[in-house]
Short mmCIF file of C-alpha atoms in Angstrom, two decimals:
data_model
loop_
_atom_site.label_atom_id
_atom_site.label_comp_id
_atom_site.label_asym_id
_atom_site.label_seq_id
_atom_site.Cartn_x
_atom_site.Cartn_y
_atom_site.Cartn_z
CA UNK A 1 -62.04 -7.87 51.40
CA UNK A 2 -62.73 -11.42 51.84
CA UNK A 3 -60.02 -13.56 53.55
CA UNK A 4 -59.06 -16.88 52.26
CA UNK A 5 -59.77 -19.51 55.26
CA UNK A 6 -57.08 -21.10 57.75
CA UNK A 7 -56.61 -24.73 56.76
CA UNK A 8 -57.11 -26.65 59.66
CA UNK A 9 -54.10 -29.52 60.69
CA UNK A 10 -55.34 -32.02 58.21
CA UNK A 11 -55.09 -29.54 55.17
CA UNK A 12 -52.15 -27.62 56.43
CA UNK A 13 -49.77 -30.93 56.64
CA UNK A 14 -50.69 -32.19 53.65
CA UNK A 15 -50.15 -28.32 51.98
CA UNK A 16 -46.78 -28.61 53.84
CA UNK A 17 -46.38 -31.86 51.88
CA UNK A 18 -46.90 -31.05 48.44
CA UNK A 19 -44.94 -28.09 49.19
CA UNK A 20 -42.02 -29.96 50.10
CA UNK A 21 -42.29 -32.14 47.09
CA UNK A 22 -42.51 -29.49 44.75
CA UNK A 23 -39.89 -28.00 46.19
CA UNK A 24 -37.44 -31.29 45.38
CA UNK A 25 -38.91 -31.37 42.37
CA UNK A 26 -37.39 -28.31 41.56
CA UNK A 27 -34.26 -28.85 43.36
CA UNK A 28 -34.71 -26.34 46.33
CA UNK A 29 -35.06 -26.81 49.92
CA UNK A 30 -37.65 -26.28 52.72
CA UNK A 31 -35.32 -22.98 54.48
CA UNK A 32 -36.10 -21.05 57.84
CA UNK A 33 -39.55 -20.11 57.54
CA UNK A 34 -38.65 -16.57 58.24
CA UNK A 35 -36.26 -15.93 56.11
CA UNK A 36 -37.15 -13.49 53.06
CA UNK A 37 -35.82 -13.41 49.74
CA UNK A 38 -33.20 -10.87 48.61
CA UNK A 39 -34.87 -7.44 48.62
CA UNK A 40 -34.00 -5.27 45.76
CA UNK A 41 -32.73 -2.28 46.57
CA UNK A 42 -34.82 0.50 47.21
CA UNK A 43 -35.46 3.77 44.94
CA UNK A 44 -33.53 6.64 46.06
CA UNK A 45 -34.06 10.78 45.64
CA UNK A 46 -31.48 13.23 45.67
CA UNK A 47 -32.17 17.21 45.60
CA UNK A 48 -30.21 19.01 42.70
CA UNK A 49 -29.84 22.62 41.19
CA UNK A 50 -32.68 21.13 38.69
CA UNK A 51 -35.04 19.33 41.19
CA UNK A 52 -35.57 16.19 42.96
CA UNK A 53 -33.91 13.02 40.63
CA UNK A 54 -34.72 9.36 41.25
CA UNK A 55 -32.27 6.65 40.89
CA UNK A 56 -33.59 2.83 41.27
CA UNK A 57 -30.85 2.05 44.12
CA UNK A 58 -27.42 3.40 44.99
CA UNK A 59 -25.06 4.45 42.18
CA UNK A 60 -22.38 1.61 41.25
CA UNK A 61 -20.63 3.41 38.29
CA UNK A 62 -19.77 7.10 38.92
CA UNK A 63 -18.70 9.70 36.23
CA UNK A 64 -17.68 12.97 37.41
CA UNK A 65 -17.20 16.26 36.05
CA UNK A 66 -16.22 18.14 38.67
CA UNK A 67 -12.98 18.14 40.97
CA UNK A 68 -15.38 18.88 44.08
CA UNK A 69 -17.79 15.24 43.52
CA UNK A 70 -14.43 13.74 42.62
CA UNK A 71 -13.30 14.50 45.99
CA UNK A 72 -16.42 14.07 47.84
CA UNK A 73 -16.65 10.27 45.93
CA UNK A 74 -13.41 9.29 47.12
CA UNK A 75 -13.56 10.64 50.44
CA UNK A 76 -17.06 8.36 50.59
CA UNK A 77 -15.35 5.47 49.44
CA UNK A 78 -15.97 5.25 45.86
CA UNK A 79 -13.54 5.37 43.07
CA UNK A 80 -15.51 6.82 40.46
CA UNK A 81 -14.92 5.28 36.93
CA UNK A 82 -14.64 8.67 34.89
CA UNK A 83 -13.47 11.72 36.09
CA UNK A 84 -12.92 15.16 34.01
CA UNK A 85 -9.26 16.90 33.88
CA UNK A 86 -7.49 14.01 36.02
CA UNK A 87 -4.06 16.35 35.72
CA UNK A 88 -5.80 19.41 36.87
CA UNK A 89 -7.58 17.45 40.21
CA UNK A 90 -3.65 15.93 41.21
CA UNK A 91 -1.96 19.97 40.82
CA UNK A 92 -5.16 21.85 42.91
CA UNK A 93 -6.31 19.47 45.22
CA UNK A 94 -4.15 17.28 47.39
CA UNK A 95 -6.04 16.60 50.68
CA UNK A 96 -5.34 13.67 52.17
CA UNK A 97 -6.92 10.60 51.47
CA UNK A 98 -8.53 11.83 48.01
CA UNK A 99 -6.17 11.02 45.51
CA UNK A 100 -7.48 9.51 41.93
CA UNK A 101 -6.17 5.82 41.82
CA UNK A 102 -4.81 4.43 38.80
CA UNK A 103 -7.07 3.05 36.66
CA UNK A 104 -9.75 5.78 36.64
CA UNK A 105 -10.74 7.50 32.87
CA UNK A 106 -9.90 10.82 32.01
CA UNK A 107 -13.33 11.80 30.17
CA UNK A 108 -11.76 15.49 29.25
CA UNK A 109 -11.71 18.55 30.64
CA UNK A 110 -14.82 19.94 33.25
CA UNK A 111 -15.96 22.34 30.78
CA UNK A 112 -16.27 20.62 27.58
CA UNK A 113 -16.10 16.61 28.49
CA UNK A 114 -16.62 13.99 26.01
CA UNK A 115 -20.11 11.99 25.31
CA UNK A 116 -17.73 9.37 23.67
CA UNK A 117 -15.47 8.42 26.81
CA UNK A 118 -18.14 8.92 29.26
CA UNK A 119 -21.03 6.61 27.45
CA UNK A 120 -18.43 3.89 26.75
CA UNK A 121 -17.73 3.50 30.31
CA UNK A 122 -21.37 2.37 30.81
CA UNK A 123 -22.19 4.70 34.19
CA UNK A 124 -25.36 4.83 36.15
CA UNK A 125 -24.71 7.92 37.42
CA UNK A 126 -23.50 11.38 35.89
CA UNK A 127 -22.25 13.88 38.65
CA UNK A 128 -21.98 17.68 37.15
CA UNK A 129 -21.55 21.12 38.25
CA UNK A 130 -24.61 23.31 37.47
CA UNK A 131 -22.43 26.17 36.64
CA UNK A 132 -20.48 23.86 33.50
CA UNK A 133 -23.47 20.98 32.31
CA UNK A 134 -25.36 24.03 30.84
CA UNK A 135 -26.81 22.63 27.31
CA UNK A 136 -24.69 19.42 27.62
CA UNK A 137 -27.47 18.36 30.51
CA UNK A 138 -29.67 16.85 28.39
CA UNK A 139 -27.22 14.83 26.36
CA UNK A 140 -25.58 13.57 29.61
CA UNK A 141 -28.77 12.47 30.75
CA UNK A 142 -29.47 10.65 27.54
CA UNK A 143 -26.70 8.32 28.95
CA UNK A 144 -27.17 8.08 32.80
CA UNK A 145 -29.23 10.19 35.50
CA UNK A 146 -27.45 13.26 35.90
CA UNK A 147 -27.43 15.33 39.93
CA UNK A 148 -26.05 18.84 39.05
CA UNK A 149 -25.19 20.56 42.19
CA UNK A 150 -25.21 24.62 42.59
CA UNK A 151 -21.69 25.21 44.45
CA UNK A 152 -22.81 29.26 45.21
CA UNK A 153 -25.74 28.25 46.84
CA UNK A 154 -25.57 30.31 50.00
CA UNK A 155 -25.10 29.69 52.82
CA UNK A 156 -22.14 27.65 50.71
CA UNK A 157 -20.49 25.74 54.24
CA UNK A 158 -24.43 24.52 55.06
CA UNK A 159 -24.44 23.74 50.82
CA UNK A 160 -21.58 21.88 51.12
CA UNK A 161 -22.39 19.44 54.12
CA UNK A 162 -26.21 19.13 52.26
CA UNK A 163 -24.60 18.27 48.90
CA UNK A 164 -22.17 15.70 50.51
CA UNK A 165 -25.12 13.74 52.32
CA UNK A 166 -26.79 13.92 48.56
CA UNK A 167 -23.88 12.60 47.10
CA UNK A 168 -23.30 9.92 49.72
CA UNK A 169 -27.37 8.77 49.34
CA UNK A 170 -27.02 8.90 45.78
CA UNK A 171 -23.86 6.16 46.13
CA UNK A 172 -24.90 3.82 49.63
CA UNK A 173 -22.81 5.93 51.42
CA UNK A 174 -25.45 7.83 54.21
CA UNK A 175 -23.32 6.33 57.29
CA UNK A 176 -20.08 7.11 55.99
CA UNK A 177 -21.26 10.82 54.65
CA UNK A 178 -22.21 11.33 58.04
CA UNK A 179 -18.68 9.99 59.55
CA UNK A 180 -17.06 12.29 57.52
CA UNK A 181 -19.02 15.64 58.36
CA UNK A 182 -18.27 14.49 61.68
CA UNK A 183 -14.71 14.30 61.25
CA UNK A 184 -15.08 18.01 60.04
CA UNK A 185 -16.75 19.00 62.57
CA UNK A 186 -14.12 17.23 64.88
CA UNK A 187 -11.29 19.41 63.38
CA UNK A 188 -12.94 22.28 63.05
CA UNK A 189 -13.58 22.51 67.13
CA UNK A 190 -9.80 21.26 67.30
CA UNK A 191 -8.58 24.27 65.92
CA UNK A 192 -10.31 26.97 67.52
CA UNK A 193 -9.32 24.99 71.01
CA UNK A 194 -6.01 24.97 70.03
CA UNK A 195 -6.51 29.05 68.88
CA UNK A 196 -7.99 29.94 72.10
CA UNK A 197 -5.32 28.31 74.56
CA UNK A 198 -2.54 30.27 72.72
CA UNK A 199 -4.58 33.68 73.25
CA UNK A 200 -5.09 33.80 69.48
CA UNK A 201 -9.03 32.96 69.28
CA UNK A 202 -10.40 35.86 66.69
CA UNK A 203 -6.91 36.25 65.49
CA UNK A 204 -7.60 38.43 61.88
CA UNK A 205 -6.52 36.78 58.33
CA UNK A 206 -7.14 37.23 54.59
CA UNK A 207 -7.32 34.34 52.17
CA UNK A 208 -6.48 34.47 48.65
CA UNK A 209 -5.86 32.61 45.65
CA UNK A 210 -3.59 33.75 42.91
CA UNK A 211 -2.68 33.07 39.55
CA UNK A 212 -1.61 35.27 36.39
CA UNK A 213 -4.35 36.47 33.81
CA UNK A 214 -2.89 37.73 30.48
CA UNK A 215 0.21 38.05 32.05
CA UNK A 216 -0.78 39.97 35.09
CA UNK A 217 -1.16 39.11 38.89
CA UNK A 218 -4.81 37.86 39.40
CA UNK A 219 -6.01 37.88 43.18
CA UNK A 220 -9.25 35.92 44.27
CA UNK A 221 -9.99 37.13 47.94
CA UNK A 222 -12.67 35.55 49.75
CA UNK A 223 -15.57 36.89 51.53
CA UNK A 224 -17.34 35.57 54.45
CA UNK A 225 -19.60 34.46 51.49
CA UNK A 226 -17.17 31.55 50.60
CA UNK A 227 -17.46 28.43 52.18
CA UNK A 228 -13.43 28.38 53.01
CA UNK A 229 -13.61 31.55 54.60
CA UNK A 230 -16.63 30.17 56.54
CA UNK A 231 -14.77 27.15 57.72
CA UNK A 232 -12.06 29.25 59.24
CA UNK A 233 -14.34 31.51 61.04
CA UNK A 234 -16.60 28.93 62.37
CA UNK A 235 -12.87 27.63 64.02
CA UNK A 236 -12.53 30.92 65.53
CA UNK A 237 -10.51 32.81 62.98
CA UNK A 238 -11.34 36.45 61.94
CA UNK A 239 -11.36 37.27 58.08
CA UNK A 240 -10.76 40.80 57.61
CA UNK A 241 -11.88 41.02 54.13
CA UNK A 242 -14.73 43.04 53.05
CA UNK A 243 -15.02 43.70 49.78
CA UNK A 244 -17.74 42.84 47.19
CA UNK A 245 -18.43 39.45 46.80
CA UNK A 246 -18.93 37.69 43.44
CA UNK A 247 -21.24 34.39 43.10
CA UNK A 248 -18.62 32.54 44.63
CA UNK A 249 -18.30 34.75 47.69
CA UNK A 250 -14.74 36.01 46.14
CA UNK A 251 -13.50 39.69 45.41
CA UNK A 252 -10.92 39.41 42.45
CA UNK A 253 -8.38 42.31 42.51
CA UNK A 254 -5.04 43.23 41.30
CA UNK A 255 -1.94 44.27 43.32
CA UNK A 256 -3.90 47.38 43.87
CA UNK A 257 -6.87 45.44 45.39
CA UNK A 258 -4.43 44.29 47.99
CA UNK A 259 -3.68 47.71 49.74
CA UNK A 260 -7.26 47.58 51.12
CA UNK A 261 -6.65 44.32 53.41
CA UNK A 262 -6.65 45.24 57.09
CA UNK A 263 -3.02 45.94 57.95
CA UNK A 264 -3.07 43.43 61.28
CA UNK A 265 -4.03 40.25 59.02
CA UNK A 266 -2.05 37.33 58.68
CA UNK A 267 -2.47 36.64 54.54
CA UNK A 268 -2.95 33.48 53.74
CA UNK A 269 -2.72 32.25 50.09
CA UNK A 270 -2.82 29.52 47.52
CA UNK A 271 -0.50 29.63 44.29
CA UNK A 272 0.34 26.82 41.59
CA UNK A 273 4.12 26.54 42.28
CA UNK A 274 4.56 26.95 38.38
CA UNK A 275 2.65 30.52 38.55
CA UNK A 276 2.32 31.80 41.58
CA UNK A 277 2.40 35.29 41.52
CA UNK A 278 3.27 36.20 45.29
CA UNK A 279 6.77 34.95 44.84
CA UNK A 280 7.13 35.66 41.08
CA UNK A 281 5.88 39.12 39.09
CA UNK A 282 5.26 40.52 42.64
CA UNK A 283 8.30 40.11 44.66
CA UNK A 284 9.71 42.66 42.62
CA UNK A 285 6.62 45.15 43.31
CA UNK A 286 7.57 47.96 45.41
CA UNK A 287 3.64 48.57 46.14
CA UNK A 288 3.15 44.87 47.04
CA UNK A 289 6.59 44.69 49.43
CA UNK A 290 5.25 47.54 50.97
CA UNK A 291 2.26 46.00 52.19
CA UNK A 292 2.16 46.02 56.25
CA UNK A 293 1.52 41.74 55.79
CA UNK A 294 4.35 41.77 53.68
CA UNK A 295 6.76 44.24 55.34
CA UNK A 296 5.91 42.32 58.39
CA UNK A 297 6.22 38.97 57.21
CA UNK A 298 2.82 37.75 57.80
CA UNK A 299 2.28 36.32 54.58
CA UNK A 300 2.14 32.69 54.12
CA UNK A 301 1.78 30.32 51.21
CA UNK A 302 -0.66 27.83 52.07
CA UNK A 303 0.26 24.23 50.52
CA UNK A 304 -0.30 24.42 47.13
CA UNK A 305 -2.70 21.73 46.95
CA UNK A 306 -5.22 23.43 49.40
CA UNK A 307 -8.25 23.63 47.27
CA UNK A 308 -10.03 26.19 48.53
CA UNK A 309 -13.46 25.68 46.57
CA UNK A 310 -13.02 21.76 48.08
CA UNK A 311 -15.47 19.33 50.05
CA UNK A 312 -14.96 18.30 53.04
CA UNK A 313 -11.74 17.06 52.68
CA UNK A 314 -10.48 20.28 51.45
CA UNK A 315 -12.13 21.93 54.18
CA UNK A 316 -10.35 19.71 56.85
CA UNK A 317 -6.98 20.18 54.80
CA UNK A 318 -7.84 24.14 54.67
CA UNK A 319 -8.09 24.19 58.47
CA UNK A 320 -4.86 21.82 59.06
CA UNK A 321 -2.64 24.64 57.08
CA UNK A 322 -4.59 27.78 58.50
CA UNK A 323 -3.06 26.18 61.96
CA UNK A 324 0.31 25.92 61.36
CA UNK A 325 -0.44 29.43 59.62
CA UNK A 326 -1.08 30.54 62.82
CA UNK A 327 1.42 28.41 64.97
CA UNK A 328 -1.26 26.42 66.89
#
C-alpha cells in the first residue's frame, strides 16, 4: 500500500491554516485534537429459541408479550412501552420493584396480542415467548426484530440467568443484568445461612400452584426440573417431590395427586385469592384435611403474588417467602 508523505513544517502550518479557515467558514471550531466524533452505537447479537438476531444498537422501545421479559425489563431499568395482559402481570406477579407504571399499553392478552396496538407504538424491539409467538412470529417481525426465548430450556435456573444477560444486551443493560444476578445470588446464599444456623439446612418442602379447572381443584407441583424449585434447593432447601415432570418441570395432579407428597414436607403454595382452591373446594375435603401437611399444619400459602415461573425478581421474592415459610 503506498503511504501518502509527511508534510514537512512549511506544508503542515499552512494545511493547519486552511484548515482553520475552512473551519470558520463553516462556523465550527479548531477542538482538542483528540477528541473523536460521536460513535454510533455498535451492532448487538442476542441468542434466541430461533437463532442468533442482530439489532443495530440497544433497544429504546420495548414491546412485550410475556409477564417474565416484562419483569426482567423493569427489573433492568426499562419501562417497556407495550406489554400483553397488564391486569393479569399486577394479580400473579408482585415482586418488588417490578410493577408496570402508568402509562404503559396494554397490547392484549400473551396468547393472541394485537398487530394494531403493538405497530402503532412504533417499537424496535418485540420480546415473545417461544411457546405463544408460534405463526404470529413472522408478522411480529414484519414490525420490529423479534428475541423469542424458550422458558423449558433445561437446566431452566442456568436458562433463566442466560436469558436475563440476553435481555439486558439486547436493551444497554449488561452492567445492571449482571448487578441483578448478583443480587440473586446474594439472597440466595442468605437464606441457606440463615437455614443452616437454625439446624434447618435440607429441611424437606413441596411447592405448588393451584387454581380450579372446570370447576375442580387443579394442582401444579414442581419438580427439581423447574427453575423455582431449583432456586430453593440451591438455598439449601429439600423438595420432596418426585413425580413426572412436564416441559415445565411441573407434575399437575388432583387432590388425589397430593397423597403422594412425602409426609415430613412443609407445602408451600401459590393461589389467586379469588380461586384458590386450598382454602376453598378443599377445606371441606376429608382426603385433603387428612393429609399429614395438613393435619399437621405445615401448609402455607405463599403470597399470592409469588410468581413462580418469574425472573429474577420472582426468584428473589420466591426465596424471601420460602424463609418466613420456614421461620428463618
Amino acid at each position: 500500500m503506498t503511504r501518502r508523505p509527511v508534510p514537512g513544517r512549511r506544508g503542515a502550518a499552512f494545511a493547519l491554516l486552511l484548515c482553520s479557515v475552512l473551519l470558520a467558514a463553516c462556523g465550527g471550531t479548531v477542538g482538542d485534537p483528540g477528541a473523536s466524533a460521536p460513535q454510533a452505537p455498535a451492532a448487538i447479537t442476542i441468542d434466541t429459541a430461533r437463532g442468533p438476531v442482530g439489532l443495530p444498537g440497544p433497544a429504546t422501545r420495548v414491546v412485550s408479550l410475556e409477564w417474565v421479559h416484562t419483569e426482567e425489563l423493569l427489573a433492568l431499568g426499562v419501562v417497556p412501552v407495550g406489554v400483553a395482559d397488564i391486569r393479569g402481570y399486577g394479580e400473579w406477579l408482585q415482586a418488588p420493584d417490578v410493577a408496570i407504571p402508568p402509562g404503559v399499553r396494554d397490547v392484549g392478552t400473551r396468547n393472541a396480542p394485537s398487530l394494531e396496538q403493538i405497530t402503532a407504538l412504533d417499537p424496535d424491539l418485540i420480546i415473545a415467548s417461544e411457546d405463544r409467538v408460534g405463526a404470529g412470529y413472522e408478522a411480529l417481525s414484519r414490525i420490529a426484530p423479534v428475541l423469542s426465548f424458550d422458558y423449558k430450556r433445561e437446566p431452566q435456573l442456568e436458562n433463566l440467568e442466560q436469558r436475563f444477560r440476553g435481555v439486558g444486551t439486547a436493551v444497554g443493560r449488561t452492567d445492571r443484568a449482571e448487578d441483578v444476578l448478583r443480587a440473586l445470588e446474594a439472597r440466595t446464599g442468605e437464606l441457606r445461612s440463615r437455614l443452616a444456623a437454625a439446624g434447618r439446612e435440607g429441611a424437606a418442602y413441596s411447592m405448588a400452584q393451584g387454581y380450579t379447572s372446570q370447576g375442580a381443584p387443579t394442582i401444579r407441583l414442581f419438580t427439581d426440573r423447574s427453575a423455582a424449585a431449583q432456586a430453593l434447593n440451591a438455598a439449601g432447601l429439600r423438595n420432596t417431590w418426585t413425580g413426572q415432570a412436564d416441559a415445565y418441570g411441573l407434575t399437575i395432579v388432583g387432590v388425589e395427586g397430593l397423597t403422594r407428597i412425602s409426609p415430613q414436607s412443609q407445602f408451600l403454595y401459590v393461589a389467586n385469592p379469588a380461586d384458590d382452591p386450598f382454602t376453598g373446594a378443599l377445606a371441606a375435603n376429608p382426603l385433603y384435611q387428612g393429609l399429614p401437611f395438613v393435619a399437621e399444619n405445615r401448609t402455607t400459602g405463599l403470597d399470592s403474588g409469588t410468581w413462580q415461573f418469574g425472573g429474577p425478581s420472582s426468584m428473589m421474592f420466591l426465596l424471601d417467602q420460602a424463609g418466613r415459610a420456614f421461620g428463618v
